[in-house]
PDB file of C-alpha atoms in Angstrom:
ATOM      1  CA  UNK A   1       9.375  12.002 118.001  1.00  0.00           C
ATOM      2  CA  UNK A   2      13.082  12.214 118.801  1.00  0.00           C
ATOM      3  CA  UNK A   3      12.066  12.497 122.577  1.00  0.00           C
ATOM      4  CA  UNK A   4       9.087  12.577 124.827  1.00  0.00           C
ATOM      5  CA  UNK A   5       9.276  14.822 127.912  1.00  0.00           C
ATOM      6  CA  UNK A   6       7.101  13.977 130.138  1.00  0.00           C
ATOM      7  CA  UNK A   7       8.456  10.702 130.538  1.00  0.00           C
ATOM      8  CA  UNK A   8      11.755  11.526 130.651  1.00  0.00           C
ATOM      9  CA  UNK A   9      11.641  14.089 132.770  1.00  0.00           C
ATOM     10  CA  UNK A  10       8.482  13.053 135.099  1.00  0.00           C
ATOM     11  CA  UNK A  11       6.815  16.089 134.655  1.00  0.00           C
ATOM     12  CA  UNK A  12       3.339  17.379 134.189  1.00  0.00           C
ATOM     13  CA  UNK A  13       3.004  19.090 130.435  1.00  0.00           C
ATOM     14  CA  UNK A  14       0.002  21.218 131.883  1.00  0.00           C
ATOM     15  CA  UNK A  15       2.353  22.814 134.335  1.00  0.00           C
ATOM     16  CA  UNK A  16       5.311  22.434 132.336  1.00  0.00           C
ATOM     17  CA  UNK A  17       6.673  25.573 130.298  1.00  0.00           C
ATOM     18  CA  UNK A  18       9.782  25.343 128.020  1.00  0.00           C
ATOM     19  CA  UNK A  19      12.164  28.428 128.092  1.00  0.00           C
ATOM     20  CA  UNK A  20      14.553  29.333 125.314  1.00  0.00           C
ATOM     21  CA  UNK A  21      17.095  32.392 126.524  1.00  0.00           C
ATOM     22  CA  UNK A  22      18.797  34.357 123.880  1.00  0.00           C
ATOM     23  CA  UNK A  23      19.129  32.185 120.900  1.00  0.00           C
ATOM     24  CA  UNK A  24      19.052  35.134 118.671  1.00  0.00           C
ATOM     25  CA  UNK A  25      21.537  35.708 115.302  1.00  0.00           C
ATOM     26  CA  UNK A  26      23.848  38.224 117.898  1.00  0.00           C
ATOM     27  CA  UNK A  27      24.554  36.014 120.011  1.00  0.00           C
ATOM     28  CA  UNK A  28      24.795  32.313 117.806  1.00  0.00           C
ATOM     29  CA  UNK A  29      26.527  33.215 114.657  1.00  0.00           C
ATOM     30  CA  UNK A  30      29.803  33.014 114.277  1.00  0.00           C
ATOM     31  CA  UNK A  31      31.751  36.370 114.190  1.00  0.00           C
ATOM     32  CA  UNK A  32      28.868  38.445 115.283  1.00  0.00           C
ATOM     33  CA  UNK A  33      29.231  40.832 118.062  1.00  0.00           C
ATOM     34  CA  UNK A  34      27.904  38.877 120.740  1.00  0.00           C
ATOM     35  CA  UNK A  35      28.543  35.251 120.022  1.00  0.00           C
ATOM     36  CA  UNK A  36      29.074  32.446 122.014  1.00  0.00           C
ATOM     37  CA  UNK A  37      31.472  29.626 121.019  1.00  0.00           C
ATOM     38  CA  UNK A  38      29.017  27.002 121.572  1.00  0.00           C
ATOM     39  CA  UNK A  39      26.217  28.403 120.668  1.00  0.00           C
ATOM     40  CA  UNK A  40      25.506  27.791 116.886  1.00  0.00           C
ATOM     41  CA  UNK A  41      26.094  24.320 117.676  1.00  0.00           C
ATOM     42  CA  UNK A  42      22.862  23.927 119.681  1.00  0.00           C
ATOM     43  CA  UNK A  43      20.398  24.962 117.471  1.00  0.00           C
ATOM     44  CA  UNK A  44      19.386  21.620 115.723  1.00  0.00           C
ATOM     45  CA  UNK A  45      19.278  19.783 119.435  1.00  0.00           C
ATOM     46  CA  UNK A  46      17.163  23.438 120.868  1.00  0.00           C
ATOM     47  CA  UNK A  47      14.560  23.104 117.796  1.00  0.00           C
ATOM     48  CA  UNK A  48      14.456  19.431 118.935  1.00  0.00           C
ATOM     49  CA  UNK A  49      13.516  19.980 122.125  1.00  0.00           C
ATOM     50  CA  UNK A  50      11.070  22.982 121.236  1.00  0.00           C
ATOM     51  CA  UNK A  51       9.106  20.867 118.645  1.00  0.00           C
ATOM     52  CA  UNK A  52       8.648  18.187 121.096  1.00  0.00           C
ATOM     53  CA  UNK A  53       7.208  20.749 123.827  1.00  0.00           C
ATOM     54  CA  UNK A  54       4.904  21.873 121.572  1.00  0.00           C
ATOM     55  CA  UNK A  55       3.649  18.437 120.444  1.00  0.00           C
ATOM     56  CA  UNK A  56       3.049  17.534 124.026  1.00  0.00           C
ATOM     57  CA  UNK A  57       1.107  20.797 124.684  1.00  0.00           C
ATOM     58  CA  UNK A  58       4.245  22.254 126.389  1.00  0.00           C
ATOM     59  CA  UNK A  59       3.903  26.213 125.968  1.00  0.00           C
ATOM     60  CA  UNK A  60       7.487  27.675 124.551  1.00  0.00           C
ATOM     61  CA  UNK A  61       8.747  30.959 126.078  1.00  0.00           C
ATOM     62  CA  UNK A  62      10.811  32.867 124.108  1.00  0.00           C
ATOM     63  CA  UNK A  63      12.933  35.505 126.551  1.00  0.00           C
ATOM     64  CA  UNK A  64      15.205  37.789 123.788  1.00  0.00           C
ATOM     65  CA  UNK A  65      16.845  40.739 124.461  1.00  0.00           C
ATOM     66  CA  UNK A  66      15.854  43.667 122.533  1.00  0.00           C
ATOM     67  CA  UNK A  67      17.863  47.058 122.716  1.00  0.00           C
ATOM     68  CA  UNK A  68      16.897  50.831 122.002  1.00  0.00           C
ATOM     69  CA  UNK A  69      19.091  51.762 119.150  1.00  0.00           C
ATOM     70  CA  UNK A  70      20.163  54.913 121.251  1.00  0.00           C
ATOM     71  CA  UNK A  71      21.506  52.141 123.359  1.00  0.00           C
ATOM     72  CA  UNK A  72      19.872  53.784 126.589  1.00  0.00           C
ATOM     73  CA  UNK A  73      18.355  50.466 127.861  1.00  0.00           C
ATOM     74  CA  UNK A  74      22.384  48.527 127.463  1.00  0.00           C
ATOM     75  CA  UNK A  75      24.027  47.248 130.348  1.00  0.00           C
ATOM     76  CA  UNK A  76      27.090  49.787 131.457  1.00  0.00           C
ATOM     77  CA  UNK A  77      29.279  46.683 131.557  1.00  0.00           C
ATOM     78  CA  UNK A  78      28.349  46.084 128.306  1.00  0.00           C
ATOM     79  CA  UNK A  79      27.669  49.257 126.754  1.00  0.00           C
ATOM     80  CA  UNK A  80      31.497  49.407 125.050  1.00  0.00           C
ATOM     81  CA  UNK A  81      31.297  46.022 123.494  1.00  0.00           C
ATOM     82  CA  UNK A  82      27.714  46.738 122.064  1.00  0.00           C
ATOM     83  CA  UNK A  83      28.733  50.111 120.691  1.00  0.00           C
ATOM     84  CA  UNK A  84      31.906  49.094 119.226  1.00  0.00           C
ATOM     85  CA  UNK A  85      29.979  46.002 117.581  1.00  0.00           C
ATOM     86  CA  UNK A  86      27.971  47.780 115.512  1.00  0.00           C
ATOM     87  CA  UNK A  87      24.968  48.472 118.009  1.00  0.00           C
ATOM     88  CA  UNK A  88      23.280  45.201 118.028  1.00  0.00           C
ATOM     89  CA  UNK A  89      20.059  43.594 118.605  1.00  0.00           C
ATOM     90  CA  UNK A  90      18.118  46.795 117.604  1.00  0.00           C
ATOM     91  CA  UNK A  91      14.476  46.111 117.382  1.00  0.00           C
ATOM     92  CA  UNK A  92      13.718  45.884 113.730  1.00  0.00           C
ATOM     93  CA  UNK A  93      17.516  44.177 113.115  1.00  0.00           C
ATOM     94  CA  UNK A  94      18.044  41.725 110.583  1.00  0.00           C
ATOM     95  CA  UNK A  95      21.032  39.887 109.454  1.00  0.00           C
ATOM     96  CA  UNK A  96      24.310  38.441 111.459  1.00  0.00           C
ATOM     97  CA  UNK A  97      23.189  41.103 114.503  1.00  0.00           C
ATOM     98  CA  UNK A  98      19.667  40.825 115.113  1.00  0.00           C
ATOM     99  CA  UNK A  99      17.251  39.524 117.027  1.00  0.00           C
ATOM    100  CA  UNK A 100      16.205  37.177 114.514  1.00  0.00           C
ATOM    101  CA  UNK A 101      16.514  32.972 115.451  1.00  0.00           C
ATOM    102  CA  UNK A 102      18.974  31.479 114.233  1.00  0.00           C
ATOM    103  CA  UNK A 103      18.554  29.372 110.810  1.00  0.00           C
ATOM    104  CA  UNK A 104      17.147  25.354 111.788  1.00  0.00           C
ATOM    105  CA  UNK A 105      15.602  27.525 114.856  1.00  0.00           C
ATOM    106  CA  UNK A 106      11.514  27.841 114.917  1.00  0.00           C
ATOM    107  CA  UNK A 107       9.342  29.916 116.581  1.00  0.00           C
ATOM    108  CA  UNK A 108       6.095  29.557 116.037  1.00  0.00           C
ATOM    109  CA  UNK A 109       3.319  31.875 116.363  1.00  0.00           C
ATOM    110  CA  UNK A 110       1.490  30.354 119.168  1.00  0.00           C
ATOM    111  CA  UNK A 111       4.783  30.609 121.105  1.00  0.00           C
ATOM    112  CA  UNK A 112       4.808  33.448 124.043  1.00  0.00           C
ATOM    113  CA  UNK A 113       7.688  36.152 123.407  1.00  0.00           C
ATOM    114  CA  UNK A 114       9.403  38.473 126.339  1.00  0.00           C
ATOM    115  CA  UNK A 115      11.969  40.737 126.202  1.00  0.00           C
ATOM    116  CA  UNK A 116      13.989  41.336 128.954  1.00  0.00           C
ATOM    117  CA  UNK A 117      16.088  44.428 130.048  1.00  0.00           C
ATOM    118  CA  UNK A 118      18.969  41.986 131.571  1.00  0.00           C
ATOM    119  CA  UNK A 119      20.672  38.981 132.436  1.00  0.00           C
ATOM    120  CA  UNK A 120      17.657  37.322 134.088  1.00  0.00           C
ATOM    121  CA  UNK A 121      14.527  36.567 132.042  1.00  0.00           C
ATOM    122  CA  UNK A 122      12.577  37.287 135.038  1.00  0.00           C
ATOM    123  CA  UNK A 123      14.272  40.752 136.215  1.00  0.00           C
ATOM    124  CA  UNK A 124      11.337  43.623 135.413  1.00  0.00           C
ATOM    125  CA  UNK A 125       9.619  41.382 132.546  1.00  0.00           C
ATOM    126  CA  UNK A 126       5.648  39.633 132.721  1.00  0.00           C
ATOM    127  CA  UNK A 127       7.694  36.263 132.308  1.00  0.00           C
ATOM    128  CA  UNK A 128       6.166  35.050 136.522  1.00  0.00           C
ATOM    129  CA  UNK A 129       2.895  36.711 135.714  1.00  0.00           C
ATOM    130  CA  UNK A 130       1.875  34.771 132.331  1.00  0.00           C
ATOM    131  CA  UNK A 131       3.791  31.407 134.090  1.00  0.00           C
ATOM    132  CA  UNK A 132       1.555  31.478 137.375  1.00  0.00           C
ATOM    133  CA  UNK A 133      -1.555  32.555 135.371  1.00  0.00           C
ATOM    134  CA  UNK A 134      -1.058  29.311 133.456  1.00  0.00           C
ATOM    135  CA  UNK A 135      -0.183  27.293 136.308  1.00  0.00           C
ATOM    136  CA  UNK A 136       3.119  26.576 135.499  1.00  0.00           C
ATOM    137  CA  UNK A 137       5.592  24.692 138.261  1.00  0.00           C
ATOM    138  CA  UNK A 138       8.181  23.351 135.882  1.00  0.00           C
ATOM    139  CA  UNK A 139      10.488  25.297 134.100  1.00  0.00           C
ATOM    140  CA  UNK A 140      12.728  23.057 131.697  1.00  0.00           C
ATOM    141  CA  UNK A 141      15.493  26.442 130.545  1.00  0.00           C
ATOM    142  CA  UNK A 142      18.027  26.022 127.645  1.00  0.00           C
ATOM    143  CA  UNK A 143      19.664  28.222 125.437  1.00  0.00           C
ATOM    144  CA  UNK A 144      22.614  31.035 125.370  1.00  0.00           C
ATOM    145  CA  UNK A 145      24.899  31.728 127.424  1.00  0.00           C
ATOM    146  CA  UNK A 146      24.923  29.540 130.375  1.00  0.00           C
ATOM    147  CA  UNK A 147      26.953  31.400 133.015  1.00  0.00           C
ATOM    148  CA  UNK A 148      24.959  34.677 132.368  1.00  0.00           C
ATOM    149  CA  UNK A 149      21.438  34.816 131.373  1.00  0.00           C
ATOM    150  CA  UNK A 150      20.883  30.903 131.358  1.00  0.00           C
ATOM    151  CA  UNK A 151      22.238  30.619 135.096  1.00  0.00           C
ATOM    152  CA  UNK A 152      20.744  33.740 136.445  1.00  0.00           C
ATOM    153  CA  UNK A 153      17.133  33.154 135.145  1.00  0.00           C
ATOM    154  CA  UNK A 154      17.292  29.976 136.847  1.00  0.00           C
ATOM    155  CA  UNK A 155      18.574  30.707 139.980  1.00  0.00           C
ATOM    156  CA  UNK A 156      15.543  33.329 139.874  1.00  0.00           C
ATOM    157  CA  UNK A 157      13.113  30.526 139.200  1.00  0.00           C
ATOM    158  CA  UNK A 158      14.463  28.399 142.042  1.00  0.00           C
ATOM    159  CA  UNK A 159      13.736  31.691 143.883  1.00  0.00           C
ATOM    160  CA  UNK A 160      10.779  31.410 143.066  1.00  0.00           C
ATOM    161  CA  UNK A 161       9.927  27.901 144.077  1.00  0.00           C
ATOM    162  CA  UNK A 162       9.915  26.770 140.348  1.00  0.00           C
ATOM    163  CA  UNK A 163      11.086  23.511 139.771  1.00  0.00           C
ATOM    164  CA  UNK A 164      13.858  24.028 137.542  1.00  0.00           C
ATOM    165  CA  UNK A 165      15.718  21.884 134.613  1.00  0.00           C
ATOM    166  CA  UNK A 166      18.399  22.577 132.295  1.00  0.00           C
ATOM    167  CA  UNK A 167      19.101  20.336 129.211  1.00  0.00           C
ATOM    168  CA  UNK A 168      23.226  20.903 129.115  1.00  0.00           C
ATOM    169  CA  UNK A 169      23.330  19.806 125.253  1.00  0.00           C
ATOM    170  CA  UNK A 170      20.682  22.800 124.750  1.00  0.00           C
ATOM    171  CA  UNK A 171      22.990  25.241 126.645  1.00  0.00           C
ATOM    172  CA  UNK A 172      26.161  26.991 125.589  1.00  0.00           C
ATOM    173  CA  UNK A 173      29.413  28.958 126.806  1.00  0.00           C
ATOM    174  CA  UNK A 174      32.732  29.946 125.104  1.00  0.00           C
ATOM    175  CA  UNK A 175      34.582  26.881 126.410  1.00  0.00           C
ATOM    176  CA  UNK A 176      33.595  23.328 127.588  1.00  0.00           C
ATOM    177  CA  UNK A 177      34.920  24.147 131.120  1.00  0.00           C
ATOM    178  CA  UNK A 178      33.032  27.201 131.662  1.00  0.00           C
ATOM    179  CA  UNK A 179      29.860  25.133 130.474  1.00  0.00           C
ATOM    180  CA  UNK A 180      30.778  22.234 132.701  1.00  0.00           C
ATOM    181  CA  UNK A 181      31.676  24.322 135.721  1.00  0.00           C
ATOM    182  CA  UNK A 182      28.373  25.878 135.468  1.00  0.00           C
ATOM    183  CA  UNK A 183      26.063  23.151 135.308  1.00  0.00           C
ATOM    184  CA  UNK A 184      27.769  21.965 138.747  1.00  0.00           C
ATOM    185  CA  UNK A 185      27.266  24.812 140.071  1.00  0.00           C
ATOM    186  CA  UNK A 186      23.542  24.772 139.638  1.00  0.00           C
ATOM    187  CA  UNK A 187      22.947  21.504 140.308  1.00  0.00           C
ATOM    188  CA  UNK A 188      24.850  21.933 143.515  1.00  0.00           C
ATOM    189  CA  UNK A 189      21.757  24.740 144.316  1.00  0.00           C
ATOM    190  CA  UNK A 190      18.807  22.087 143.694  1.00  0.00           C
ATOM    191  CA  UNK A 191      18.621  22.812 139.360  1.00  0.00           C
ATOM    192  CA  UNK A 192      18.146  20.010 137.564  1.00  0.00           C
ATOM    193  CA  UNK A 193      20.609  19.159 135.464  1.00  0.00           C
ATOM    194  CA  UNK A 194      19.945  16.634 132.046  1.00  0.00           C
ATOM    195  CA  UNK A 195      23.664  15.662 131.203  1.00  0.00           C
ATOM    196  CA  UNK A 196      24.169  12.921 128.364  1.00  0.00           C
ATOM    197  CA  UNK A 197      20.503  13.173 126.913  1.00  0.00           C
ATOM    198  CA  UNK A 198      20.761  12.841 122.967  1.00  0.00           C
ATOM    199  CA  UNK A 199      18.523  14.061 121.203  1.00  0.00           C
ATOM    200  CA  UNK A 200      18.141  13.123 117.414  1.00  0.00           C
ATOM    201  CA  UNK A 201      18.974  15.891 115.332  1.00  0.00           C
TER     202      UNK A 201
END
């Protein structure tokens, strides 16, 4: 096992949940419409991470984002870029656009899926509902990007008195010092931040 969470971390696997944000084909290969610099570069470290979850009885939450092909449920800031990129992320897409994971990336059928309508995973989704009815605490949050839906969902989580930990080499940006300027910022609101953890890929 390339790492073992709960002793890392000190935290409770029962009350534990692992979230993965966005690590969909859009937004992690290269030259598709929505990609993130560092984000391809993650997956072997984020399947890592997931696998070990599971193995210590970890649930994995899957939060995607999932647009009407009409585009009626896009972001107005982002309704040009989508449009003009082919109208990604539709909800049967396949290929360099979808909503598919990313090659070397797992999910697994036990694993929970939501869909949220923007940057937050919790904003109008069942993402608090199926974490409190589990008795989840602990959120441990990685994936893509960080200074958008990464760093919002978590800021909502510290909102709501989750403890909350972010894995930096699970997390992308488009440069180094947006990803570094980010995780201080976090950490500087009470989010854990795991800097320097390597993980055997």
């Amino acid at each position: 096992m390339a790492i073992k969470i709960e002793e890392r971390l000190k935290v409770n696997p029962q009350r534990t949940a692992l979230i993965i944000i966005d690590m969909e084909k859009a937004f992690v290969e290269p030259g598709a419409a929505h990609c993130i610099a560092g984000a391809k570069s993650t997956v072997p470290a984020c399947n890592v991470l997931a696998e070990a979850a599971r193995a210590e009885g970890i649930p994995v939450f899957w939060v995607k984002r999932i647009y009407r092909q009409d585009g009626s449920d896009v972001e107005h800031t982002r309704f040009s870029v989508w449009d003009k990129g082919g109208r990604p992320l539709g909800p049967d897409s396949t290929g360099i656009n979808s909503i598919e994971e990313p090659e070397g990336l797992v999910r697994k059928p036990e694993d929970y899926v939501v869909v949220k309508p923007r940057w937050s995973g919790f904003f109008q989704t069942e993402l608090d509902l199926i974490l409190r009815r589990k008795g989840i605490d602990t959120l441990i949050v990685i994936g893509t990007t960080t200074p958008n839906c990464v760093r919002t969902t978590c800021y909502d989580a510290i909102s709501m008195d989750y403890r909350t930990i972010v894995v930096e080499q699970c997390c992308s940006s488009n440069t180094k010092e947006i990803q570094r300027a980010n995780m201080v910022d976090m950490a500087n609101v009470g989010i854990e931040i795991v800097e320097n953890w390597p993980l055997e890929v």
